[in-house]
């Protein structure tokens, strides 16, 4: 099993991020729904409110993501229609999405879990509550979005991003 933990400090409050996340998901779903002519689409099987035992109120969705022409043409001709099953539990600030492909069998799955913490710049250890053996396998990747623009001065980076009220650095 491969465990990679990405730590991305964001310059937003939790409520600002949640609004943006809801908007982005809704927009992506609408955009994808309009591409049925290419065979790419998202089919909602379940979309309902839930009460998660650990995380509280949230939303559960189960989708079929039809890949359409995202595959190389030669593979698409040989293979049956290919899709990925996505199950998501979004109980903000905790989210989990599990991806499976029937074509690859039950042994393959990819799980993405997110924890959004207030006033944290990526320093909290074991946010995901991993067991000791999982912690040994885990690789931590710290990502600082604005620090990666090395060709710009720090003053230029500040001008690019002007929401100073919630910036954690």
PDB file of C-alpha atoms in Angstrom:
ATOM      1  CA  UNK A   1       0.000   0.000   0.000  1.00  0.00           C
ATOM      2  CA  UNK A   2       1.202   3.480  -0.861  1.00  0.00           C
ATOM      3  CA  UNK A   3       0.476   6.275   1.646  1.00  0.00           C
ATOM      4  CA  UNK A   4       1.258   9.859   0.658  1.00  0.00           C
ATOM      5  CA  UNK A   5       0.240  12.770   2.855  1.00  0.00           C
ATOM      6  CA  UNK A   6       0.130  16.155   1.157  1.00  0.00           C
ATOM      7  CA  UNK A   7       0.205  19.169   3.459  1.00  0.00           C
ATOM      8  CA  UNK A   8      -1.069  22.273   1.719  1.00  0.00           C
ATOM      9  CA  UNK A   9      -1.538  25.393   3.837  1.00  0.00           C
ATOM     10  CA  UNK A  10      -4.274  27.523   2.325  1.00  0.00           C
ATOM     11  CA  UNK A  11      -4.810  31.255   2.673  1.00  0.00           C
ATOM     12  CA  UNK A  12      -8.490  30.877   3.560  1.00  0.00           C
ATOM     13  CA  UNK A  13     -10.667  30.300   6.577  1.00  0.00           C
ATOM     14  CA  UNK A  14     -12.419  26.923   6.742  1.00  0.00           C
ATOM     15  CA  UNK A  15     -15.765  28.473   5.793  1.00  0.00           C
ATOM     16  CA  UNK A  16     -14.220  30.270   2.792  1.00  0.00           C
ATOM     17  CA  UNK A  17     -12.598  27.038   1.631  1.00  0.00           C
ATOM     18  CA  UNK A  18     -15.828  25.073   2.093  1.00  0.00           C
ATOM     19  CA  UNK A  19     -17.776  27.572  -0.045  1.00  0.00           C
ATOM     20  CA  UNK A  20     -15.137  27.315  -2.771  1.00  0.00           C
ATOM     21  CA  UNK A  21     -15.108  23.520  -2.586  1.00  0.00           C
ATOM     22  CA  UNK A  22     -18.897  23.268  -2.942  1.00  0.00           C
ATOM     23  CA  UNK A  23     -18.847  25.696  -5.876  1.00  0.00           C
ATOM     24  CA  UNK A  24     -15.976  23.855  -7.610  1.00  0.00           C
ATOM     25  CA  UNK A  25     -17.652  20.455  -7.286  1.00  0.00           C
ATOM     26  CA  UNK A  26     -20.986  21.788  -8.548  1.00  0.00           C
ATOM     27  CA  UNK A  27     -19.322  23.584 -11.461  1.00  0.00           C
ATOM     28  CA  UNK A  28     -17.248  20.548 -12.446  1.00  0.00           C
ATOM     29  CA  UNK A  29     -20.345  18.339 -12.330  1.00  0.00           C
ATOM     30  CA  UNK A  30     -22.294  20.732 -14.576  1.00  0.00           C
ATOM     31  CA  UNK A  31     -19.391  21.059 -17.014  1.00  0.00           C
ATOM     32  CA  UNK A  32     -18.953  17.283 -17.200  1.00  0.00           C
ATOM     33  CA  UNK A  33     -22.692  16.716 -17.619  1.00  0.00           C
ATOM     34  CA  UNK A  34     -22.558  18.778 -20.826  1.00  0.00           C
ATOM     35  CA  UNK A  35     -19.862  16.648 -22.520  1.00  0.00           C
ATOM     36  CA  UNK A  36     -21.971  13.561 -23.236  1.00  0.00           C
ATOM     37  CA  UNK A  37     -21.308  13.824 -26.984  1.00  0.00           C
ATOM     38  CA  UNK A  38     -17.676  12.776 -26.379  1.00  0.00           C
ATOM     39  CA  UNK A  39     -18.677   9.907 -24.094  1.00  0.00           C
ATOM     40  CA  UNK A  40     -17.334  11.652 -21.004  1.00  0.00           C
ATOM     41  CA  UNK A  41     -19.934  12.115 -18.333  1.00  0.00           C
ATOM     42  CA  UNK A  42     -20.692  11.693 -14.658  1.00  0.00           C
ATOM     43  CA  UNK A  43     -23.702   9.617 -13.737  1.00  0.00           C
ATOM     44  CA  UNK A  44     -25.030  10.091 -10.187  1.00  0.00           C
ATOM     45  CA  UNK A  45     -26.325   6.858  -8.676  1.00  0.00           C
ATOM     46  CA  UNK A  46     -26.753   8.151  -5.107  1.00  0.00           C
ATOM     47  CA  UNK A  47     -26.664  11.694  -3.734  1.00  0.00           C
ATOM     48  CA  UNK A  48     -28.081  11.925  -0.231  1.00  0.00           C
ATOM     49  CA  UNK A  49     -27.504  13.493   3.187  1.00  0.00           C
ATOM     50  CA  UNK A  50     -25.832  11.261   5.776  1.00  0.00           C
ATOM     51  CA  UNK A  51     -24.850  11.202   9.419  1.00  0.00           C
ATOM     52  CA  UNK A  52     -21.319   9.792   9.652  1.00  0.00           C
ATOM     53  CA  UNK A  53     -20.565   8.103  13.017  1.00  0.00           C
ATOM     54  CA  UNK A  54     -17.303  10.033  13.501  1.00  0.00           C
ATOM     55  CA  UNK A  55     -17.636  13.156  11.349  1.00  0.00           C
ATOM     56  CA  UNK A  56     -21.283  14.158  11.774  1.00  0.00           C
ATOM     57  CA  UNK A  57     -23.590  15.613   9.118  1.00  0.00           C
ATOM     58  CA  UNK A  58     -22.565  15.437   5.499  1.00  0.00           C
ATOM     59  CA  UNK A  59     -23.307  14.155   2.034  1.00  0.00           C
ATOM     60  CA  UNK A  60     -22.761  10.741   0.455  1.00  0.00           C
ATOM     61  CA  UNK A  61     -22.485  10.386  -3.313  1.00  0.00           C
ATOM     62  CA  UNK A  62     -21.890   7.423  -5.566  1.00  0.00           C
ATOM     63  CA  UNK A  63     -21.049   8.200  -9.175  1.00  0.00           C
ATOM     64  CA  UNK A  64     -20.029   6.455 -12.353  1.00  0.00           C
ATOM     65  CA  UNK A  65     -17.392   8.478 -14.157  1.00  0.00           C
ATOM     66  CA  UNK A  66     -17.480   7.460 -17.821  1.00  0.00           C
ATOM     67  CA  UNK A  67     -14.052   8.052 -19.307  1.00  0.00           C
ATOM     68  CA  UNK A  68     -15.145   8.294 -22.951  1.00  0.00           C
ATOM     69  CA  UNK A  69     -12.370   9.583 -25.208  1.00  0.00           C
ATOM     70  CA  UNK A  70      -9.869  10.148 -22.394  1.00  0.00           C
ATOM     71  CA  UNK A  71      -8.289   6.824 -23.315  1.00  0.00           C
ATOM     72  CA  UNK A  72      -5.912   6.351 -26.230  1.00  0.00           C
ATOM     73  CA  UNK A  73      -7.953   5.579 -29.356  1.00  0.00           C
ATOM     74  CA  UNK A  74      -6.400   2.142 -29.821  1.00  0.00           C
ATOM     75  CA  UNK A  75      -7.305   1.131 -26.251  1.00  0.00           C
ATOM     76  CA  UNK A  76     -10.843   2.472 -26.513  1.00  0.00           C
ATOM     77  CA  UNK A  77     -11.414   0.295 -29.600  1.00  0.00           C
ATOM     78  CA  UNK A  78     -10.235  -2.851 -27.826  1.00  0.00           C
ATOM     79  CA  UNK A  79     -11.795  -2.335 -24.416  1.00  0.00           C
ATOM     80  CA  UNK A  80     -15.445  -2.255 -23.369  1.00  0.00           C
ATOM     81  CA  UNK A  81     -16.775   1.131 -22.203  1.00  0.00           C
ATOM     82  CA  UNK A  82     -14.575   2.094 -19.267  1.00  0.00           C
ATOM     83  CA  UNK A  83     -15.764   3.878 -16.169  1.00  0.00           C
ATOM     84  CA  UNK A  84     -14.629   4.513 -12.624  1.00  0.00           C
ATOM     85  CA  UNK A  85     -16.910   4.216  -9.589  1.00  0.00           C
ATOM     86  CA  UNK A  86     -16.490   7.052  -7.080  1.00  0.00           C
ATOM     87  CA  UNK A  87     -17.948   6.915  -3.593  1.00  0.00           C
ATOM     88  CA  UNK A  88     -17.583  10.100  -1.528  1.00  0.00           C
ATOM     89  CA  UNK A  89     -18.379  11.018   2.035  1.00  0.00           C
ATOM     90  CA  UNK A  90     -18.161  14.797   2.391  1.00  0.00           C
ATOM     91  CA  UNK A  91     -18.624  15.769   6.030  1.00  0.00           C
ATOM     92  CA  UNK A  92     -16.598  18.953   5.950  1.00  0.00           C
ATOM     93  CA  UNK A  93     -13.929  19.406   7.289  1.00  0.00           C
ATOM     94  CA  UNK A  94     -13.457  15.634   6.768  1.00  0.00           C
ATOM     95  CA  UNK A  95     -13.813  14.121   3.309  1.00  0.00           C
ATOM     96  CA  UNK A  96     -13.142  10.692   1.840  1.00  0.00           C
ATOM     97  CA  UNK A  97     -13.408   9.550  -1.774  1.00  0.00           C
ATOM     98  CA  UNK A  98     -12.853   5.963  -2.886  1.00  0.00           C
ATOM     99  CA  UNK A  99     -12.243   5.174  -6.567  1.00  0.00           C
ATOM    100  CA  UNK A 100     -12.609   1.707  -8.087  1.00  0.00           C
ATOM    101  CA  UNK A 101     -12.663   0.334 -11.597  1.00  0.00           C
ATOM    102  CA  UNK A 102     -14.623  -2.862 -12.303  1.00  0.00           C
ATOM    103  CA  UNK A 103     -12.227  -3.490 -15.181  1.00  0.00           C
ATOM    104  CA  UNK A 104      -9.294  -3.720 -12.737  1.00  0.00           C
ATOM    105  CA  UNK A 105     -11.161  -5.888 -10.221  1.00  0.00           C
ATOM    106  CA  UNK A 106     -11.842  -5.502  -6.520  1.00  0.00           C
ATOM    107  CA  UNK A 107      -8.171  -5.599  -5.530  1.00  0.00           C
ATOM    108  CA  UNK A 108      -7.516  -2.126  -6.967  1.00  0.00           C
ATOM    109  CA  UNK A 109      -8.809   0.966  -5.258  1.00  0.00           C
ATOM    110  CA  UNK A 110      -7.578   4.461  -4.563  1.00  0.00           C
ATOM    111  CA  UNK A 111      -8.706   6.343  -1.475  1.00  0.00           C
ATOM    112  CA  UNK A 112      -8.286  10.091  -0.985  1.00  0.00           C
ATOM    113  CA  UNK A 113      -8.901  11.465   2.495  1.00  0.00           C
ATOM    114  CA  UNK A 114      -8.838  15.120   3.455  1.00  0.00           C
ATOM    115  CA  UNK A 115      -8.736  16.860   6.798  1.00  0.00           C
ATOM    116  CA  UNK A 116      -9.055  20.615   6.742  1.00  0.00           C
ATOM    117  CA  UNK A 117      -7.727  22.193   9.932  1.00  0.00           C
ATOM    118  CA  UNK A 118      -8.193  25.762  11.100  1.00  0.00           C
ATOM    119  CA  UNK A 119      -5.017  27.787  11.698  1.00  0.00           C
ATOM    120  CA  UNK A 120      -2.688  24.979  10.644  1.00  0.00           C
ATOM    121  CA  UNK A 121       0.203  25.538   8.253  1.00  0.00           C
ATOM    122  CA  UNK A 122       1.032  21.854   7.858  1.00  0.00           C
ATOM    123  CA  UNK A 123       2.739  21.245  11.185  1.00  0.00           C
ATOM    124  CA  UNK A 124       0.225  18.906  12.797  1.00  0.00           C
ATOM    125  CA  UNK A 125       1.567  15.344  12.933  1.00  0.00           C
ATOM    126  CA  UNK A 126      -0.617  12.310  12.227  1.00  0.00           C
ATOM    127  CA  UNK A 127      -3.686  14.295  11.213  1.00  0.00           C
ATOM    128  CA  UNK A 128      -5.164  11.177   9.614  1.00  0.00           C
ATOM    129  CA  UNK A 129      -4.812   9.056  12.773  1.00  0.00           C
ATOM    130  CA  UNK A 130      -2.582   6.435  11.163  1.00  0.00           C
ATOM    131  CA  UNK A 131      -1.373   3.361  13.017  1.00  0.00           C
ATOM    132  CA  UNK A 132       2.399   3.087  13.770  1.00  0.00           C
ATOM    133  CA  UNK A 133       3.015   0.669  10.879  1.00  0.00           C
ATOM    134  CA  UNK A 134       1.184   3.039   8.492  1.00  0.00           C
ATOM    135  CA  UNK A 135       3.216   5.995   9.768  1.00  0.00           C
ATOM    136  CA  UNK A 136       6.396   4.139   8.790  1.00  0.00           C
ATOM    137  CA  UNK A 137       5.066   3.724   5.227  1.00  0.00           C
ATOM    138  CA  UNK A 138       3.803   7.293   4.921  1.00  0.00           C
ATOM    139  CA  UNK A 139       5.569   9.847   2.756  1.00  0.00           C
ATOM    140  CA  UNK A 140       4.894  13.509   3.659  1.00  0.00           C
ATOM    141  CA  UNK A 141       4.933  16.124   0.896  1.00  0.00           C
ATOM    142  CA  UNK A 142       4.781  19.735   2.069  1.00  0.00           C
ATOM    143  CA  UNK A 143       3.484  22.048  -0.604  1.00  0.00           C
ATOM    144  CA  UNK A 144       3.666  25.831  -0.333  1.00  0.00           C
ATOM    145  CA  UNK A 145       1.864  27.224  -3.371  1.00  0.00           C
ATOM    146  CA  UNK A 146       3.282  30.746  -3.293  1.00  0.00           C
ATOM    147  CA  UNK A 147       6.776  29.672  -2.277  1.00  0.00           C
ATOM    148  CA  UNK A 148       7.156  27.813  -5.593  1.00  0.00           C
ATOM    149  CA  UNK A 149       7.223  30.996  -7.669  1.00  0.00           C
ATOM    150  CA  UNK A 150      10.945  31.574  -7.116  1.00  0.00           C
ATOM    151  CA  UNK A 151      11.299  33.788 -10.188  1.00  0.00           C
ATOM    152  CA  UNK A 152       9.164  36.427  -8.490  1.00  0.00           C
ATOM    153  CA  UNK A 153      10.172  38.558  -5.552  1.00  0.00           C
ATOM    154  CA  UNK A 154       8.341  38.206  -2.243  1.00  0.00           C
ATOM    155  CA  UNK A 155       6.774  41.629  -2.869  1.00  0.00           C
ATOM    156  CA  UNK A 156       5.408  40.401  -6.195  1.00  0.00           C
ATOM    157  CA  UNK A 157       3.967  37.318  -4.504  1.00  0.00           C
ATOM    158  CA  UNK A 158       2.191  39.529  -1.970  1.00  0.00           C
ATOM    159  CA  UNK A 159       0.695  41.611  -4.767  1.00  0.00           C
ATOM    160  CA  UNK A 160      -0.565  38.466  -6.513  1.00  0.00           C
ATOM    161  CA  UNK A 161      -2.398  37.395  -3.382  1.00  0.00           C
ATOM    162  CA  UNK A 162      -3.998  40.225  -1.465  1.00  0.00           C
ATOM    163  CA  UNK A 163      -6.192  38.464   1.118  1.00  0.00           C
ATOM    164  CA  UNK A 164      -3.877  39.094   4.062  1.00  0.00           C
ATOM    165  CA  UNK A 165      -6.495  38.704   6.798  1.00  0.00           C
ATOM    166  CA  UNK A 166      -6.371  34.891   6.839  1.00  0.00           C
ATOM    167  CA  UNK A 167      -2.924  34.199   5.390  1.00  0.00           C
ATOM    168  CA  UNK A 168      -1.195  31.871   7.879  1.00  0.00           C
ATOM    169  CA  UNK A 169       2.451  32.746   7.140  1.00  0.00           C
TER     170      UNK A 169
END
